[in-house]
PDB file of C-alpha atoms in Angstrom:
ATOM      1  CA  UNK A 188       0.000   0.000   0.000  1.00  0.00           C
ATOM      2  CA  UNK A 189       1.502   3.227  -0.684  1.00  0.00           C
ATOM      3  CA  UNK A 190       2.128   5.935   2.038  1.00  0.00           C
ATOM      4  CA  UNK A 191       3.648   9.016   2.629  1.00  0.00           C
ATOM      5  CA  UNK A 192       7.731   8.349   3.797  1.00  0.00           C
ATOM      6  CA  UNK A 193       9.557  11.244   5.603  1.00  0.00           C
ATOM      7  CA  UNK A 194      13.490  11.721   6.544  1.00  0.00           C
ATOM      8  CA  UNK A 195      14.628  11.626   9.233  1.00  0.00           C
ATOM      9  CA  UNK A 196      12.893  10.633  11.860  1.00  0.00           C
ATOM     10  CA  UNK A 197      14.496  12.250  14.531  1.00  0.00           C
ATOM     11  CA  UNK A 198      16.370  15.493  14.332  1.00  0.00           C
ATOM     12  CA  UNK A 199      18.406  17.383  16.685  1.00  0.00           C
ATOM     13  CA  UNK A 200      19.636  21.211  16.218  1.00  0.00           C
ATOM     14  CA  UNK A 201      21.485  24.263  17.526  1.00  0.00           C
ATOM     15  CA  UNK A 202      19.346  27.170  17.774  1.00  0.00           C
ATOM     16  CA  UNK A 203      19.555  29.314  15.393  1.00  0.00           C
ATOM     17  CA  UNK A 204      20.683  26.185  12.791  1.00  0.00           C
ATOM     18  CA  UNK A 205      18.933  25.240   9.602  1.00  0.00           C
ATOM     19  CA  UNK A 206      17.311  22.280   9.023  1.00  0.00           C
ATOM     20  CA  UNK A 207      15.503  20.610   5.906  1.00  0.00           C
ATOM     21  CA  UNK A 208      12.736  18.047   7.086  1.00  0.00           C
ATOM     22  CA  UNK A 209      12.446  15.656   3.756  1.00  0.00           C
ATOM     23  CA  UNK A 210       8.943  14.015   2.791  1.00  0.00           C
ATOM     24  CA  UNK A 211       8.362  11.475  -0.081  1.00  0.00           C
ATOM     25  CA  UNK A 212       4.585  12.159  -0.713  1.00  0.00           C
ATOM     26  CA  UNK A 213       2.324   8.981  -2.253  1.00  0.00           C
ATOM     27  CA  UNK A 214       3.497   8.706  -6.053  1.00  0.00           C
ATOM     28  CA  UNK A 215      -0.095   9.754  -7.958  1.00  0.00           C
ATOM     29  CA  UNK A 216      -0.911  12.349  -5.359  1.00  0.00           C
ATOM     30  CA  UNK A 217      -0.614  16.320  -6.192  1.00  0.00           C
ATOM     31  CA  UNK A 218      -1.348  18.419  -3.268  1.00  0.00           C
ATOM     32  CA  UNK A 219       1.388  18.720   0.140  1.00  0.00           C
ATOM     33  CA  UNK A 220       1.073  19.351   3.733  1.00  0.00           C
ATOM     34  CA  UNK A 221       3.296  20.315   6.916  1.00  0.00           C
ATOM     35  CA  UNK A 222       1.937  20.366   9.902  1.00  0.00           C
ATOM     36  CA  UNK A 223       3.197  20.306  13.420  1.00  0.00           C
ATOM     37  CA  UNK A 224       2.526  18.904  16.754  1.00  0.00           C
ATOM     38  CA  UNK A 225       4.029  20.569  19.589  1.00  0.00           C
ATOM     39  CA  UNK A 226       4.383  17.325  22.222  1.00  0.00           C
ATOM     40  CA  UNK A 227       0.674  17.086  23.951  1.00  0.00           C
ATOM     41  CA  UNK A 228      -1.068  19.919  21.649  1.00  0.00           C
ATOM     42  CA  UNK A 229      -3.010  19.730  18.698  1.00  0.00           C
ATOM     43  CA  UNK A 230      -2.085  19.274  15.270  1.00  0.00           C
ATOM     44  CA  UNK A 231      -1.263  22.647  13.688  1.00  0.00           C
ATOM     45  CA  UNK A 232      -1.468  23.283   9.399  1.00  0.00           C
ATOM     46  CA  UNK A 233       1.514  25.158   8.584  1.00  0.00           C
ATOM     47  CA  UNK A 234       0.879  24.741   4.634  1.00  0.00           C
ATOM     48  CA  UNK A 235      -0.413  23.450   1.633  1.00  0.00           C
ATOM     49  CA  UNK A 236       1.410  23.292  -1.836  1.00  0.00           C
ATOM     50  CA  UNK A 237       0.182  22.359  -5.084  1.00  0.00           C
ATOM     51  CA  UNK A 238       1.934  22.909  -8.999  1.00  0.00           C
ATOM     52  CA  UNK A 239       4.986  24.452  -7.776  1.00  0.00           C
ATOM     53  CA  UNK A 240       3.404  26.831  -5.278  1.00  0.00           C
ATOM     54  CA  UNK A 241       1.822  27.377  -2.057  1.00  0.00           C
ATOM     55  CA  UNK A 242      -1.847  27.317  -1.956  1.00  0.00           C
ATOM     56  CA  UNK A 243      -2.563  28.164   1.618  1.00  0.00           C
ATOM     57  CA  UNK A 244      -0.345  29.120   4.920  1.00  0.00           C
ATOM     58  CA  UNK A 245      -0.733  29.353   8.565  1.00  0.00           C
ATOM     59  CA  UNK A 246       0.168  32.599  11.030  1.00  0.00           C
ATOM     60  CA  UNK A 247       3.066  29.728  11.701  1.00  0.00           C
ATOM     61  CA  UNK A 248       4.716  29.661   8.700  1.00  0.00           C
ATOM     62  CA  UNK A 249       6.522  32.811   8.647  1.00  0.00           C
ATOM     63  CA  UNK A 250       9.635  34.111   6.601  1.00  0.00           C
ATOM     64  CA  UNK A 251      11.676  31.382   8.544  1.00  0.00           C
ATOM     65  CA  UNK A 252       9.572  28.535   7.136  1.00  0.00           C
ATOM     66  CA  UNK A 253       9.811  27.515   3.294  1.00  0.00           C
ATOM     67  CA  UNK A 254       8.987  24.781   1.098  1.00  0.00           C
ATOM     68  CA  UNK A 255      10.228  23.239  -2.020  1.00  0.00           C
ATOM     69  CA  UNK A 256       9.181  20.135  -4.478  1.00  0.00           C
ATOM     70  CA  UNK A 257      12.845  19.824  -5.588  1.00  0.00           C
ATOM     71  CA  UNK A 258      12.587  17.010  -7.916  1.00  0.00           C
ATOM     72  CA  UNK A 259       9.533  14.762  -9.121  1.00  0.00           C
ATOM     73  CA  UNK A 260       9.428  12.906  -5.661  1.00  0.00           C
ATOM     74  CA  UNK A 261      10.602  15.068  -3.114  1.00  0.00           C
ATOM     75  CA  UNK A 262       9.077  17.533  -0.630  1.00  0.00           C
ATOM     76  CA  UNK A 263      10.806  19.318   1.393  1.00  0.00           C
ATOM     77  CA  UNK A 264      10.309  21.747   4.922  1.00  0.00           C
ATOM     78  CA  UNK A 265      12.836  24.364   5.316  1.00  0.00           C
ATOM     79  CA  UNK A 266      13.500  26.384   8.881  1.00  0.00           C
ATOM     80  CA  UNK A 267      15.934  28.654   8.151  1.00  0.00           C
ATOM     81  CA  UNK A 268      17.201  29.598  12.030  1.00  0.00           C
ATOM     82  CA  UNK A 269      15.209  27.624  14.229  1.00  0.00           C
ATOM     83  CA  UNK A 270      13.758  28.683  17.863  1.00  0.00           C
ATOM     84  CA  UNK A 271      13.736  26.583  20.943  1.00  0.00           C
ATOM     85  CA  UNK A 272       9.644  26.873  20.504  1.00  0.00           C
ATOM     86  CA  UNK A 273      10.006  24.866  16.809  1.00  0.00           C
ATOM     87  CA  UNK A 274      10.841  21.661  18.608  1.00  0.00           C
ATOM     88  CA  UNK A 275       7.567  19.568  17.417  1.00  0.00           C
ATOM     89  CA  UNK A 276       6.647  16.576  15.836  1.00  0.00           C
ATOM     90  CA  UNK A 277       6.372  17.632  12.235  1.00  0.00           C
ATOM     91  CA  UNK A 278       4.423  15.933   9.464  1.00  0.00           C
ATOM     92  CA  UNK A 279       3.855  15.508   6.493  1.00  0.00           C
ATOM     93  CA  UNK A 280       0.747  14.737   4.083  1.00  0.00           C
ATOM     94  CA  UNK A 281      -0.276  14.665   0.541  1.00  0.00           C
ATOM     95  CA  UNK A 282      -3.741  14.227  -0.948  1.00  0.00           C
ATOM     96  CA  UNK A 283      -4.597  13.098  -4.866  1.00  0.00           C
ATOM     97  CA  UNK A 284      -6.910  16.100  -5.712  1.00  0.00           C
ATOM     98  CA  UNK A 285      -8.742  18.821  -5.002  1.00  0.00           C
ATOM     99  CA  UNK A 286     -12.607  18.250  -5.995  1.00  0.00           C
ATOM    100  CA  UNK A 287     -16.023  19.072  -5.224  1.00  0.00           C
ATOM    101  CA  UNK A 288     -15.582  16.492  -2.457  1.00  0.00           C
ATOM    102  CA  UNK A 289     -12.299  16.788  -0.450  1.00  0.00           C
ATOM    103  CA  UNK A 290      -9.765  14.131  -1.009  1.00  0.00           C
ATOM    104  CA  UNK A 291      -8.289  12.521   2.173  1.00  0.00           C
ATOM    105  CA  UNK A 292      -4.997  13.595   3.526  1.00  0.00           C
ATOM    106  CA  UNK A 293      -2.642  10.970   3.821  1.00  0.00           C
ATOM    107  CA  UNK A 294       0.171  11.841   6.952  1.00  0.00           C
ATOM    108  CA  UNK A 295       3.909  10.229   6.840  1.00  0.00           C
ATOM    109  CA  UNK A 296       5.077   9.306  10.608  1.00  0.00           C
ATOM    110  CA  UNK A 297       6.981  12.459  11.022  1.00  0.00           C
ATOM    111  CA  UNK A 298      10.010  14.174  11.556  1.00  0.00           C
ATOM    112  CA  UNK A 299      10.880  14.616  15.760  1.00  0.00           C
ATOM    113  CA  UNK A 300      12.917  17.871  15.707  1.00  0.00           C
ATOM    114  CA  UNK A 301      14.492  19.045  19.047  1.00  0.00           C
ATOM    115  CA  UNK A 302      16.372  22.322  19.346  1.00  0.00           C
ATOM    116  CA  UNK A 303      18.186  23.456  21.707  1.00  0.00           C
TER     117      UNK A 303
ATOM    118  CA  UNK B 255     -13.645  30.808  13.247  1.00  0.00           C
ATOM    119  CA  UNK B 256     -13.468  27.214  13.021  1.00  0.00           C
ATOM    120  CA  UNK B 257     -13.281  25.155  16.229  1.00  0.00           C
ATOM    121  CA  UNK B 258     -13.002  21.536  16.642  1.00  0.00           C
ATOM    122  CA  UNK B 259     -13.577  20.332  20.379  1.00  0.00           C
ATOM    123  CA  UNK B 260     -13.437  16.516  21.166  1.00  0.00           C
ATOM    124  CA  UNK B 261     -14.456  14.883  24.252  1.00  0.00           C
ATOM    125  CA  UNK B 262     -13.656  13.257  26.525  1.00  0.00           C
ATOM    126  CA  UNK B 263     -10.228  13.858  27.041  1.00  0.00           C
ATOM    127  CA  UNK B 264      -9.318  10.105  27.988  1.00  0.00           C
ATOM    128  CA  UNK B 265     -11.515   7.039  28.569  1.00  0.00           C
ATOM    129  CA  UNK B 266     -10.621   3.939  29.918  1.00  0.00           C
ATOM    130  CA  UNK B 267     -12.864   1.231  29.048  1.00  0.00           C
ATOM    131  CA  UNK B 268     -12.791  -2.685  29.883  1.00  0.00           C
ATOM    132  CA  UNK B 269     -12.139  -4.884  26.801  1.00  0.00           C
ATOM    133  CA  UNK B 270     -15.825  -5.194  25.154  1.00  0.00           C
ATOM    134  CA  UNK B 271     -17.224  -2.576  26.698  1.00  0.00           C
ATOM    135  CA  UNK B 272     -18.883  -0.122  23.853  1.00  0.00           C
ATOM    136  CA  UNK B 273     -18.476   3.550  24.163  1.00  0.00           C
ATOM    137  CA  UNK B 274     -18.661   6.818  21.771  1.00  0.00           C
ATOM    138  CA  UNK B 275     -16.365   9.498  21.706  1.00  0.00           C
ATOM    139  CA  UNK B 276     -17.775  13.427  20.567  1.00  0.00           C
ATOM    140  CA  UNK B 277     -16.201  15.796  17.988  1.00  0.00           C
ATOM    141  CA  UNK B 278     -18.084  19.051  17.947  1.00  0.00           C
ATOM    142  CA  UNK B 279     -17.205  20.948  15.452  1.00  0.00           C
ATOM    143  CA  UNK B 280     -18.274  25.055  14.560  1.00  0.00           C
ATOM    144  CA  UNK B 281     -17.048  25.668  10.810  1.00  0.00           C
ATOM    145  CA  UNK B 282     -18.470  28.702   8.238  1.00  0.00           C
ATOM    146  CA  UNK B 283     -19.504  25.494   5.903  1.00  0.00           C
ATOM    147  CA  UNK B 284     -18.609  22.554   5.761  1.00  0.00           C
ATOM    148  CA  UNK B 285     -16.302  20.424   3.418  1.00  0.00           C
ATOM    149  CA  UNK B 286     -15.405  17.163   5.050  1.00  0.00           C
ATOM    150  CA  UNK B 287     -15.021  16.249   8.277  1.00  0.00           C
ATOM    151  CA  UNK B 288     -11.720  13.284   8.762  1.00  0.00           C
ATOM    152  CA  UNK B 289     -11.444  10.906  11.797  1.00  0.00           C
ATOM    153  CA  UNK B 290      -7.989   9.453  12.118  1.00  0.00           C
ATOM    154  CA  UNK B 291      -5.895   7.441  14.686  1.00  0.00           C
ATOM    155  CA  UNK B 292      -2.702   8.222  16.224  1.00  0.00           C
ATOM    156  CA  UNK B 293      -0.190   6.032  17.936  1.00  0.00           C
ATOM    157  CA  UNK B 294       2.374   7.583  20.152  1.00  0.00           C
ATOM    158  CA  UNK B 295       5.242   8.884  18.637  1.00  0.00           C
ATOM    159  CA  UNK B 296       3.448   8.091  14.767  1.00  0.00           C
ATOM    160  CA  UNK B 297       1.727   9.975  12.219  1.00  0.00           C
ATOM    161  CA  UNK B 298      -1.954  10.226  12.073  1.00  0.00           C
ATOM    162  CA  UNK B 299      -3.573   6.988  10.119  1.00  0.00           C
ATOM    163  CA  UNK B 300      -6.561   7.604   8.180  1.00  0.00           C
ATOM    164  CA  UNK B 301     -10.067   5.959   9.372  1.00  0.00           C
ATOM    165  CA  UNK B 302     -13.217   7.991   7.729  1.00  0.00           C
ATOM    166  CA  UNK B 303     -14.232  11.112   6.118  1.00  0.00           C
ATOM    167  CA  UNK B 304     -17.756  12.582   6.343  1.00  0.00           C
ATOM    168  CA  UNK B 305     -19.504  14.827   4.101  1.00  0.00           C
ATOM    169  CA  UNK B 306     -23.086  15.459   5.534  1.00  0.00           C
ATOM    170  CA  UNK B 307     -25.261  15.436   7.928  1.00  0.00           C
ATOM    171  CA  UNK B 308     -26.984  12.120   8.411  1.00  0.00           C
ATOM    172  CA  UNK B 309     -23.522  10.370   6.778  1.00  0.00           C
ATOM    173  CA  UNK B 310     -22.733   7.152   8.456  1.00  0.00           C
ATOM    174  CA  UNK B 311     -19.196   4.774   7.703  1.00  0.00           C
ATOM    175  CA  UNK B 312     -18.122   1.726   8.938  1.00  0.00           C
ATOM    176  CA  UNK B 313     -15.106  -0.382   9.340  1.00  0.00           C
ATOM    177  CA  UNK B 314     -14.551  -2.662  11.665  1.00  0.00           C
ATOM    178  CA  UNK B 315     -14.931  -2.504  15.417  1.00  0.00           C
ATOM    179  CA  UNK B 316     -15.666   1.753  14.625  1.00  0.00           C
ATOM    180  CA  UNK B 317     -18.964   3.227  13.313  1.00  0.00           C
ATOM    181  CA  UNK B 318     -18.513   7.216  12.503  1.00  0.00           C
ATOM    182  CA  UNK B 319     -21.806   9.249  12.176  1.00  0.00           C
ATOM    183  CA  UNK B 320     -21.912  12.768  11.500  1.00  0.00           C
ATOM    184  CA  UNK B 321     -25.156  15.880  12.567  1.00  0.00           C
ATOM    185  CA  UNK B 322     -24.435  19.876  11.760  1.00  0.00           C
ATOM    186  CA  UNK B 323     -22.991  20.282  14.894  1.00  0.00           C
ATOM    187  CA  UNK B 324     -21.364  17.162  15.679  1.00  0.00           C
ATOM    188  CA  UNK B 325     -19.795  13.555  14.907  1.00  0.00           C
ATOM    189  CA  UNK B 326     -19.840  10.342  17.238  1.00  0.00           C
ATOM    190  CA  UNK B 327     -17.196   7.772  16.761  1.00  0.00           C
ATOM    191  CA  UNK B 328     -18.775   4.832  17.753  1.00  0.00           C
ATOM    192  CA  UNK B 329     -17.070   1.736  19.303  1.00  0.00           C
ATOM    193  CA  UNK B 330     -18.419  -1.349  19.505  1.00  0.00           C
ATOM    194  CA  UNK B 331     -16.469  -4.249  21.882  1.00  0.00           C
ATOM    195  CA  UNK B 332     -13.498  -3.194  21.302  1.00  0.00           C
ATOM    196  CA  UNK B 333      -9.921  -4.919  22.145  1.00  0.00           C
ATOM    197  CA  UNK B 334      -6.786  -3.934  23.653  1.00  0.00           C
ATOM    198  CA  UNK B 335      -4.939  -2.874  20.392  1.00  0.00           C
ATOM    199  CA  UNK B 336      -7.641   0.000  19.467  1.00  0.00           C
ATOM    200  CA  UNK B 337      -6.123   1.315  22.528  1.00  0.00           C
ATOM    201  CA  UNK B 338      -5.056   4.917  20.950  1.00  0.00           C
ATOM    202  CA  UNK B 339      -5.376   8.766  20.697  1.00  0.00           C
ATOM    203  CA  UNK B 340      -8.498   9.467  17.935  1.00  0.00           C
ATOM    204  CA  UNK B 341      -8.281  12.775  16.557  1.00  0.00           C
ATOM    205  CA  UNK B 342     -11.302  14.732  14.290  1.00  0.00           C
ATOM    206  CA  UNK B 343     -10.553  17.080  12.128  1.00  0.00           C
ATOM    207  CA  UNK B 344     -12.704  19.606   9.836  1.00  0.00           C
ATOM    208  CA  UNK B 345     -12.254  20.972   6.276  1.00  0.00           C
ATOM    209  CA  UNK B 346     -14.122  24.363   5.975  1.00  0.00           C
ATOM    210  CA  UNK B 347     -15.352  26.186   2.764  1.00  0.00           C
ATOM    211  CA  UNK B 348     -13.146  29.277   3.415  1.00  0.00           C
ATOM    212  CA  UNK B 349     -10.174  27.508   4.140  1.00  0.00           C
ATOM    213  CA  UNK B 350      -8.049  26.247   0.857  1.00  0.00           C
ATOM    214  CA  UNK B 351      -8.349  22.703   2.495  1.00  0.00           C
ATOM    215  CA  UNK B 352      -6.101  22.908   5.621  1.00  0.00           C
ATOM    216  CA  UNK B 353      -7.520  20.566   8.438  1.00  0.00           C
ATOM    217  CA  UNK B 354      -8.795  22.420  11.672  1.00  0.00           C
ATOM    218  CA  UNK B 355      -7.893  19.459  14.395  1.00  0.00           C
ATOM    219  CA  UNK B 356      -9.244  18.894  17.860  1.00  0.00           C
ATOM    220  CA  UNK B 357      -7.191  17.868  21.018  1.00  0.00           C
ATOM    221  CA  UNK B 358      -7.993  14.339  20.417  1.00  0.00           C
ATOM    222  CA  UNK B 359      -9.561  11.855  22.544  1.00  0.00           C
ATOM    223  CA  UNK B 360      -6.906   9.127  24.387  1.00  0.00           C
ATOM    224  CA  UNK B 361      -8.334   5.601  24.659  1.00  0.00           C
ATOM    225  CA  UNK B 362      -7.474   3.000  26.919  1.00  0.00           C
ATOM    226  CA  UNK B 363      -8.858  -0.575  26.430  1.00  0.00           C
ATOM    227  CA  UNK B 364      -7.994  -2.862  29.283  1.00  0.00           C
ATOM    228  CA  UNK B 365      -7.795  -6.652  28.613  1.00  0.00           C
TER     229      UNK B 365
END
């Protein structure tokens, strides 16, 4: 069954460090996701990305955050100089299409990122 | 603006023992609402989506049903390994398809 793959699992940085969370969406599926989950809160949309640019972004994803469909398979979350408060669970999701109905997101099993 | 509140928090039920956990949802219109399934430390796995009032799915052990105001998930003698965190989540109109989640509700099924 295909699903949504994401590297690496686990991810520790310096403040103030980049990091690039990697996410192999589901092959035949065109729109992308981030979201986060800071440890015992709710899941939080940081943005949605579809032909090459972003459709829809949360008061989250600010001039630190960016994302980039590199190559055919790839999907990728930028932080540019993390904070101590982006330490979170983040995931990733991709859906086939948007239609009259909407299509189900599909989540990978996340990247845990700790700075410190 | 949209609001997703689940309840209860936690519930610890006896193995076979039948419960339902709420999602009440306020959203400007509404475009799907998404129950998933979360394992500690794992990504959220994919059970039903709803569409309207009066919708009802199946699979398994779980039963979702879904009013204007609110969805049940339904479960029906359930065993140890449905043990985990359900979340709801709503799609509204004016969004451009981001999901609105609630706090989830954490279930324990003792054997």
């Amino acid at each position: 069954e295909p699903e949504v793959t994401q590297t690496p699992s686990h991810q520790v940085t310096q403040m103030g460090q980049e990091v690039i969370l990697r996410c192999v969406p589901i092959s035949n599926h065109l729109y992308f996701y981030w979201y986060r989950q800071i440890l015992g809160q709710k899941v939080e949309f940081l943005v949605s990305f579809y032909n090459n640019e972003i459709s829809e972004k949360s008061e989250i994803f600010d001039d630190q955050f960016s994302v980039e469909r590199p190559d055919g398979s790839n999907f990728t979350l930028k932080i540019r100089s993390t904070k101590l408060e982006d330490s979170a669970m983040y995931f990733c999701a991709s859906s086939e299409a948007f239609r009259d109905m909407q299509e189900t997101q599909y989540f990978g099993p996340g990247t845990r990122l700790l700075v410190l | 603006e949209d609001q997703v509140t689940q309840s209860p928090e936690a519930l610890r039920l006896q193995e076979g023992e039948s419960s339902s956990l709420n999602c009440s949802y306020t959203v400007s219109g509404l475009r799907g609402l998404f129950w998933y399934r979360q394992d500690p430390g794992k990504g959220p796995e994919f059970l039903f989506t709803l569409y309207s009032a009066g919708e009802e799915k199946e699979k398994e052990r779980l039963k979702a049903t879904l009013t204007k105001k609110e969805s049940f998930l339904h479960i029906t003698a359930p065993k140890p390994e449905d043990s985990a965190t359900y979340l709801c989540a709503v799609q509204g109109m004016d969004s451009n398809y981001q999901l609105i989640w609630g706090a989830g509700t954490k279930l324990i099924i003792k054997p």
